[in-house]
PDB file of C-alpha atoms in Angstrom:
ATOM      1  CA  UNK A  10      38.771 -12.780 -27.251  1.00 45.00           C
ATOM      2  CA  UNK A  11      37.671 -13.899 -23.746  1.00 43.00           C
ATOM      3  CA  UNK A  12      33.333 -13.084 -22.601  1.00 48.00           C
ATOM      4  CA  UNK A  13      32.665 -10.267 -21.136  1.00 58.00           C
ATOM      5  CA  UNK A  14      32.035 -10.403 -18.092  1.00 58.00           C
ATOM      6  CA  UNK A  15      28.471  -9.127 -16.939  1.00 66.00           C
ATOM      7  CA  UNK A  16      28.072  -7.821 -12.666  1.00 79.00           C
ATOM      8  CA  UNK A  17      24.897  -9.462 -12.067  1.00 83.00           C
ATOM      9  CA  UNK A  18      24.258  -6.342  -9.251  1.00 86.00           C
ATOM     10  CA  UNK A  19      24.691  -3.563 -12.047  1.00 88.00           C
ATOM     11  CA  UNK A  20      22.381  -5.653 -14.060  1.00 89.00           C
ATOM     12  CA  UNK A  21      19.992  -5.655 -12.309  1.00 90.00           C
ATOM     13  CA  UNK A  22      20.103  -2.416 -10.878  1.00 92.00           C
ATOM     14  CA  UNK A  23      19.553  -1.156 -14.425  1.00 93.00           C
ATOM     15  CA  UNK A  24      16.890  -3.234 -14.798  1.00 93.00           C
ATOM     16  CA  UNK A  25      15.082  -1.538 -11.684  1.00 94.00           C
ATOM     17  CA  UNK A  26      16.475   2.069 -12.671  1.00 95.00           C
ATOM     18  CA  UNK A  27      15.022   0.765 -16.368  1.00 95.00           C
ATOM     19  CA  UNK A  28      11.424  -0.248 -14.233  1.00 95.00           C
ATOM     20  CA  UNK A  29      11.775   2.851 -12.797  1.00 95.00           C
ATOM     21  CA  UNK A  30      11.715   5.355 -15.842  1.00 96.00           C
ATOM     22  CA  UNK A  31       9.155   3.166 -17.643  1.00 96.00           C
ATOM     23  CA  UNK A  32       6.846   3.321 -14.831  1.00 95.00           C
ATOM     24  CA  UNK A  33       7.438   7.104 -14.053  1.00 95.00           C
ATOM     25  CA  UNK A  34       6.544   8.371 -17.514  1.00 95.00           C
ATOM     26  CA  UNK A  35       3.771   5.296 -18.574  1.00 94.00           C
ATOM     27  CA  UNK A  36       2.808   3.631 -15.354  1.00 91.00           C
ATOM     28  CA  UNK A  37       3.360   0.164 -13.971  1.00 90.00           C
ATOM     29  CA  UNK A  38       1.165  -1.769 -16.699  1.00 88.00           C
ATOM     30  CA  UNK A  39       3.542  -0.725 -19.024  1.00 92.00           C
ATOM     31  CA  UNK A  40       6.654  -2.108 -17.664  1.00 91.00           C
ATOM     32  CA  UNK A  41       6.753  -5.212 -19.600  1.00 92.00           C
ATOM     33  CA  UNK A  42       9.437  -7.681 -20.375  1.00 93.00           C
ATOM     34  CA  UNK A  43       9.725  -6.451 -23.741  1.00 94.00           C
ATOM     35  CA  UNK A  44       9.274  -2.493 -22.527  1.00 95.00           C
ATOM     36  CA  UNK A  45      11.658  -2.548 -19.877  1.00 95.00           C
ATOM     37  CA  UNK A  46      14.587  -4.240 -21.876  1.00 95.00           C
ATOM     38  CA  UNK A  47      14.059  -1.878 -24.787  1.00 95.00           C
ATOM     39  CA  UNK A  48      14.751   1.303 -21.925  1.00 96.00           C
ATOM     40  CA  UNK A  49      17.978  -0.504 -21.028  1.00 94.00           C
ATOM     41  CA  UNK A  50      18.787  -1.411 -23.956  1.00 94.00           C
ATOM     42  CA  UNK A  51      19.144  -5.085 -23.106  1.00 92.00           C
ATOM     43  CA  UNK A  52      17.261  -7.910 -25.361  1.00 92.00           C
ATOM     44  CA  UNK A  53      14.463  -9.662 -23.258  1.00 92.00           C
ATOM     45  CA  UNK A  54      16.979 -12.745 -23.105  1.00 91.00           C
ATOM     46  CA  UNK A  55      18.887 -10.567 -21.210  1.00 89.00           C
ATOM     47  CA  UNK A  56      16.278  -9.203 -18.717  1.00 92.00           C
ATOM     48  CA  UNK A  57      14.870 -13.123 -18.503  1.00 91.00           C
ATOM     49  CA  UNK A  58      18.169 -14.167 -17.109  1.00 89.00           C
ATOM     50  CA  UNK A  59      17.821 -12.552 -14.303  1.00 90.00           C
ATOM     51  CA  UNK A  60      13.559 -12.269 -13.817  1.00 91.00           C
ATOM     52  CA  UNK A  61      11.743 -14.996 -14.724  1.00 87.00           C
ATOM     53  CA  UNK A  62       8.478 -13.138 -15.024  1.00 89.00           C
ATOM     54  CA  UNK A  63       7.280  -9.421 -15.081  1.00 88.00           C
ATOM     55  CA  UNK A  64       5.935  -9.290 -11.425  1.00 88.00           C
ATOM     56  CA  UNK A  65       9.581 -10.589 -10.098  1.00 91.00           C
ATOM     57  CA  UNK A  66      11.065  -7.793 -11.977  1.00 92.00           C
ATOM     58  CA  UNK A  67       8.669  -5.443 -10.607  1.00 91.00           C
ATOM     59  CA  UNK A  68       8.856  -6.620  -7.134  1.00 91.00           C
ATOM     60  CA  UNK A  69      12.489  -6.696  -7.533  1.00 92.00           C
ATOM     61  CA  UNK A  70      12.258  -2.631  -8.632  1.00 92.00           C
ATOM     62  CA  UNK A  71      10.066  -2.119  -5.535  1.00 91.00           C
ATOM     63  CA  UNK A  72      12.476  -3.393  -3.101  1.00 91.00           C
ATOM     64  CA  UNK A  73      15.198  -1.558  -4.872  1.00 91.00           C
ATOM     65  CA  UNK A  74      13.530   1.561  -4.489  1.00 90.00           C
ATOM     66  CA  UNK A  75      12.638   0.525  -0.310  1.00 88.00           C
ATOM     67  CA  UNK A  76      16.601  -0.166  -0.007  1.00 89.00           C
ATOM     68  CA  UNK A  77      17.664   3.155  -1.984  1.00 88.00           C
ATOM     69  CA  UNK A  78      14.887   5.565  -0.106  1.00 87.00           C
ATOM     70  CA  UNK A  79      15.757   3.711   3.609  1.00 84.00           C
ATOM     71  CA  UNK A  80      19.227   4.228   2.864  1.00 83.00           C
ATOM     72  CA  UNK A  81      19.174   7.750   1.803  1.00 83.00           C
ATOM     73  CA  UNK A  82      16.915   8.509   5.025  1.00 82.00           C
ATOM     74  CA  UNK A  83      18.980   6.759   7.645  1.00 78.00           C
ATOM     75  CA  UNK A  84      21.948   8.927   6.604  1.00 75.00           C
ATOM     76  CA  UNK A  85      19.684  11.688   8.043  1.00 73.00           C
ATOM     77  CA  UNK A  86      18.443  10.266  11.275  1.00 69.00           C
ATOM     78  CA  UNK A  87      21.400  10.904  13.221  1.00 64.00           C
ATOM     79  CA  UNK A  88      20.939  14.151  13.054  1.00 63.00           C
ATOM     80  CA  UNK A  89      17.741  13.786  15.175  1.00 62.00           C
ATOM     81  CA  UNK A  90      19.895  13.585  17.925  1.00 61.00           C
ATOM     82  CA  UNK A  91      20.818  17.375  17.457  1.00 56.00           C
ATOM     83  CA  UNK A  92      20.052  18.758  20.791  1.00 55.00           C
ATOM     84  CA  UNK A  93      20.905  22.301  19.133  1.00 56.00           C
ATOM     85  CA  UNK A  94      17.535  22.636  17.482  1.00 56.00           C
ATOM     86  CA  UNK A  95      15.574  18.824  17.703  1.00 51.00           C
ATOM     87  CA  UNK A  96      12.446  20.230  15.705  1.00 52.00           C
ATOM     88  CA  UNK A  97      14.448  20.907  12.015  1.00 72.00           C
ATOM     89  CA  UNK A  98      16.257  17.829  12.022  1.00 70.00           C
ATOM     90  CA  UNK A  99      12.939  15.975  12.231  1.00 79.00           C
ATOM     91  CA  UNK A 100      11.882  18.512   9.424  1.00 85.00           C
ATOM     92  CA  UNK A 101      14.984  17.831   7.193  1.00 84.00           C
ATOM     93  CA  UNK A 102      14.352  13.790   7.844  1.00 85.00           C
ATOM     94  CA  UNK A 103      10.642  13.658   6.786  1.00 91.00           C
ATOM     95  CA  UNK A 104      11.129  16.058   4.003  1.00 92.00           C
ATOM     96  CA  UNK A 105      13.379  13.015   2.107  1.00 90.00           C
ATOM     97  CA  UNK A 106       9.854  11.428   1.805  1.00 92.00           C
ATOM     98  CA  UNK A 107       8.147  14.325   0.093  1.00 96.00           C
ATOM     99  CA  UNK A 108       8.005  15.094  -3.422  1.00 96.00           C
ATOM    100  CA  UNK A 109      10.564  17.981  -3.048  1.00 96.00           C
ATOM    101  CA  UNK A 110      13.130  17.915  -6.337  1.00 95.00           C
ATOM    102  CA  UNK A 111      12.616  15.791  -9.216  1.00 94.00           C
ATOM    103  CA  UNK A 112      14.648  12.577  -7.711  1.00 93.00           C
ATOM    104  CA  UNK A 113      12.102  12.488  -4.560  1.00 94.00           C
ATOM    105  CA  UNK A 114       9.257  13.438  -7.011  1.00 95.00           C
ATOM    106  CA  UNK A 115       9.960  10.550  -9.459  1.00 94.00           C
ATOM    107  CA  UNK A 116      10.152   8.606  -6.337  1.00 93.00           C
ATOM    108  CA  UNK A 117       6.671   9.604  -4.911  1.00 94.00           C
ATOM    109  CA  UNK A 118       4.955   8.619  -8.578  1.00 94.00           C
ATOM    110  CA  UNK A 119       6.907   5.486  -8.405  1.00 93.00           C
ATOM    111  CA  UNK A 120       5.822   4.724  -4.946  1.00 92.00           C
ATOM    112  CA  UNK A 121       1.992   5.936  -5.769  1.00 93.00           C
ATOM    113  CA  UNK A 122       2.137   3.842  -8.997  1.00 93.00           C
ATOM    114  CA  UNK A 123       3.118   0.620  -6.972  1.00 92.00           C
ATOM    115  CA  UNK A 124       0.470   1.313  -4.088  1.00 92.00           C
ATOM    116  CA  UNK A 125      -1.963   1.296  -6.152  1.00 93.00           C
ATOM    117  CA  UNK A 126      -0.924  -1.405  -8.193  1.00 92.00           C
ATOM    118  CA  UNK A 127      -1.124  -3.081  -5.154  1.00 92.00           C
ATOM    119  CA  UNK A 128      -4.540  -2.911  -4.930  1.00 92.00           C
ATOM    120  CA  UNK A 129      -5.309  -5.561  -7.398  1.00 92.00           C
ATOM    121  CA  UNK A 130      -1.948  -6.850  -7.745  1.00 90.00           C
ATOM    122  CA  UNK A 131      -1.404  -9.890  -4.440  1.00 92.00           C
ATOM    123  CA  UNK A 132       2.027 -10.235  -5.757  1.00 90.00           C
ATOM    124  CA  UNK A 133       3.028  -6.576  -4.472  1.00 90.00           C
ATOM    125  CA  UNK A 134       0.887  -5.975  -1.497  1.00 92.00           C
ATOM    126  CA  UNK A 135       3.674  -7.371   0.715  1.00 93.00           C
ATOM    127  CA  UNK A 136       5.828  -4.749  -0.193  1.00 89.00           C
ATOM    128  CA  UNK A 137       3.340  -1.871  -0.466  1.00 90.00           C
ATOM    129  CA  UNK A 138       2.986  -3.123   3.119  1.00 92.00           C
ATOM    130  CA  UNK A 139       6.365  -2.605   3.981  1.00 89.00           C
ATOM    131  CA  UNK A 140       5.949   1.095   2.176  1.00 88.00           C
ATOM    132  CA  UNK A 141       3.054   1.267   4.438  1.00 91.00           C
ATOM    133  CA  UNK A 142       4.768   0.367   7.692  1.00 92.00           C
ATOM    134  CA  UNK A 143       8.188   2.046   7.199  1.00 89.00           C
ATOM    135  CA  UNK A 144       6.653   5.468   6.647  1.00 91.00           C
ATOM    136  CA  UNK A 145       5.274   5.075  10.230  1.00 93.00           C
ATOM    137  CA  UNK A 146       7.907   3.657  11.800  1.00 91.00           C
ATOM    138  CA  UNK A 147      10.181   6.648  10.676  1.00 89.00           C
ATOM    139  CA  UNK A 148       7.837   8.710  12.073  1.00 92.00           C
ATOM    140  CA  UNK A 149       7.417   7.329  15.193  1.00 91.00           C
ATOM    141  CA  UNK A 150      11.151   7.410  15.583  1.00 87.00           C
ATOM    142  CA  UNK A 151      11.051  11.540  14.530  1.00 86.00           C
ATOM    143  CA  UNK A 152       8.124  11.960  16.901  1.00 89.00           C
ATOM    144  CA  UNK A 153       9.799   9.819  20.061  1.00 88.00           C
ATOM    145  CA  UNK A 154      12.963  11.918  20.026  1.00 82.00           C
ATOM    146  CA  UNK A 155      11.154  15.074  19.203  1.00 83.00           C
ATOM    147  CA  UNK A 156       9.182  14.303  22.459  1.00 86.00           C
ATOM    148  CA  UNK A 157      12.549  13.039  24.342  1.00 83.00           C
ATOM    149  CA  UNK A 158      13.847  17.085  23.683  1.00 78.00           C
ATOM    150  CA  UNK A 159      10.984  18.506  24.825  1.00 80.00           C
ATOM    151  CA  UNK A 160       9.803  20.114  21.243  1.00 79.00           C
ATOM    152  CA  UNK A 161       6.448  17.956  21.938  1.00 84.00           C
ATOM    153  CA  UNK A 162       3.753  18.823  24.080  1.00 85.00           C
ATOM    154  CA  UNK A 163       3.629  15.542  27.074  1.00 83.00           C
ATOM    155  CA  UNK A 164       0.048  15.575  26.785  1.00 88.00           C
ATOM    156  CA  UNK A 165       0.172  14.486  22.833  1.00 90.00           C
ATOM    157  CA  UNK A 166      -0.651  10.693  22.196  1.00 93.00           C
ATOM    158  CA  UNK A 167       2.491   9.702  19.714  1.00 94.00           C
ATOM    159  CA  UNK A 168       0.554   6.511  18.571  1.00 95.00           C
ATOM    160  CA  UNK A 169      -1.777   9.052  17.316  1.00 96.00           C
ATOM    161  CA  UNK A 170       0.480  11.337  16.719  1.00 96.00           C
ATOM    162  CA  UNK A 171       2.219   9.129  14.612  1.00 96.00           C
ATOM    163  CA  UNK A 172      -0.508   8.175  12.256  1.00 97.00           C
ATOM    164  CA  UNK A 173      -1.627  12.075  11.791  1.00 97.00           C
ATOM    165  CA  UNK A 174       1.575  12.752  10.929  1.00 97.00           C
ATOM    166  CA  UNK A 175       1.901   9.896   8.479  1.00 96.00           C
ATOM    167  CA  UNK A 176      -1.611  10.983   6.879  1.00 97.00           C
ATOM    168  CA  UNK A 177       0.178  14.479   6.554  1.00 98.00           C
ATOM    169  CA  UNK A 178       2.814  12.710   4.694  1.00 97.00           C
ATOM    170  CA  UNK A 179       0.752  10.552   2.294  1.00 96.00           C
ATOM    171  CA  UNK A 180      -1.308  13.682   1.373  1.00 97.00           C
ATOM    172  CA  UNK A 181       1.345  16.328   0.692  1.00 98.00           C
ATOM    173  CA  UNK A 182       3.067  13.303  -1.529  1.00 97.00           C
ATOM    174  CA  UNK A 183      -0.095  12.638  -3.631  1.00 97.00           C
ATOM    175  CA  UNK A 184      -0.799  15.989  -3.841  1.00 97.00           C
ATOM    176  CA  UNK A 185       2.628  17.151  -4.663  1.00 97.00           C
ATOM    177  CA  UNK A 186       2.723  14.262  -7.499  1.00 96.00           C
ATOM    178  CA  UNK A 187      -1.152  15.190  -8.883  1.00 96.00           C
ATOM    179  CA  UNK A 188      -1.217  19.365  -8.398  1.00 97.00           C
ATOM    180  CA  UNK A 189       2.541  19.902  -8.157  1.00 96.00           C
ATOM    181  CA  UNK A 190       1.542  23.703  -9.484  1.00 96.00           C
ATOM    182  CA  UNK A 191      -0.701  23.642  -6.465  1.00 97.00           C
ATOM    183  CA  UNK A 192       1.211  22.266  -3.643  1.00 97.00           C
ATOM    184  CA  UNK A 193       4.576  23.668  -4.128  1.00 97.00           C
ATOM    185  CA  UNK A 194       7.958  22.490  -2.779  1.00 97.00           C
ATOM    186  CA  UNK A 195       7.749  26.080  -0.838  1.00 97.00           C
ATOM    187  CA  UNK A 196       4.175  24.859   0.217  1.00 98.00           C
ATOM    188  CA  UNK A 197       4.746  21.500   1.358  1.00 98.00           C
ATOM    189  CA  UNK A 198       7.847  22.405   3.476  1.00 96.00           C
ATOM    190  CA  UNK A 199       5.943  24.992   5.611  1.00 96.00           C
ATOM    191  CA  UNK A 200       2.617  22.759   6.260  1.00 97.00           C
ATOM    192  CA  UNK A 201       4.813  20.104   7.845  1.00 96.00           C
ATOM    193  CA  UNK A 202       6.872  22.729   9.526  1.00 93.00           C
ATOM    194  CA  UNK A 203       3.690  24.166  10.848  1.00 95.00           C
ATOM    195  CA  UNK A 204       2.458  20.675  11.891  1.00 95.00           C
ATOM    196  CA  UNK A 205       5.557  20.074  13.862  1.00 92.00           C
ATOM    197  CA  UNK A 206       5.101  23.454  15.069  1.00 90.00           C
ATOM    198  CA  UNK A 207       1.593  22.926  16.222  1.00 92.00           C
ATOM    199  CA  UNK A 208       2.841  20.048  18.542  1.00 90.00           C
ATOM    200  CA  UNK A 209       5.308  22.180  20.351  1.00 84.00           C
TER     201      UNK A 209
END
């Protein structure tokens, strides 16, 4: 009977998707070796073969979950370009990043958990950084073509305008993942429609 043979990218996507549920439902302190390989069902031989240590497996999950969310949003930015109605394709764009279903809520704890993991964590402050950053580069890009249509007011600053709306954005998120009874999928959707509204 010949090996089986293992795909090294499955693997270790299903070690990150295996990061991913441990940290969603214990938080990232509990995504150990030993943790994550018993949610994939892998022995820790396994998992070691391919992460040497817990914070490469964790900074491997967190630039899984960059490479998943960027990909799922830039399938969406081309519609910015709709000249048919410029201000809901923005809408539909940013809304990816919000805590709106349970995929881009589970994403939102995950990215809150790593943040602040970040904190005390040097190891993952690069790519909480990169969280950081992309989140206002995508809306700068939302903003720029908004303003390009004319749906934005020439007067408004977009460097500033970018970093309210990315505050908007961080504190829907948190509190969609902490009071999700409180701020509603409804909810959320219509204060960033009214922001974007407000700038017309």
């Amino acid at each position: 009977m010949s090996p089986r043979v293992v795909d090294p990218v499955a693997r270790r996507r299903a070690v990150a998707e295996a990061v991913f549920r441990v940290v969603v439902r214990d938080g990232v302190e509990q995504a150990s070796l030993r943790n994550v390989a018993m949610e994939a069902g892998l022995s820790i031989g396994s998992i070691r073969h391919y992460f040497d240590s817990h914070d490469a497996m964790v900074i491997f999950a967190v630039e899984f979950l960059i490479a998943s969310i960027d990909e799922r949003v830039m399938t969406h930015v081309r519609s910015l370009r709709d000249k048919d109605d410029p201000r809901r394709p923005g809408e539909r764009v940013l809304s990816e990043l919000l805590p709106l279903d349970d995929r881009r809520r589970d994403e939102a704890v995950l990215w809150l958990a790593f943040a602040t993991a970040a904190r005390t964590r040097p190891s993952l402050r690069p790519h909480a950084e990169r969280l950081y950053d992309g989140l206002r580069t995508l809306c700068a890009r939302a903003l720029k073509v908004m303003s390009e249509a004319g749906t934005i007011a020439a007067a408004h600053d977009l460097a500033l305008e970018t970093e309210r709306l990315a505050s908007l954005l961080n504190g829907l998120t948190v509190d969609g993942v902490l009071h999700p009874d409180r701020m509603t999928p409804e909810l959320t959707v219509s204060v960033l429609r009214g922001h974007l509204d407000s700038l017309r």
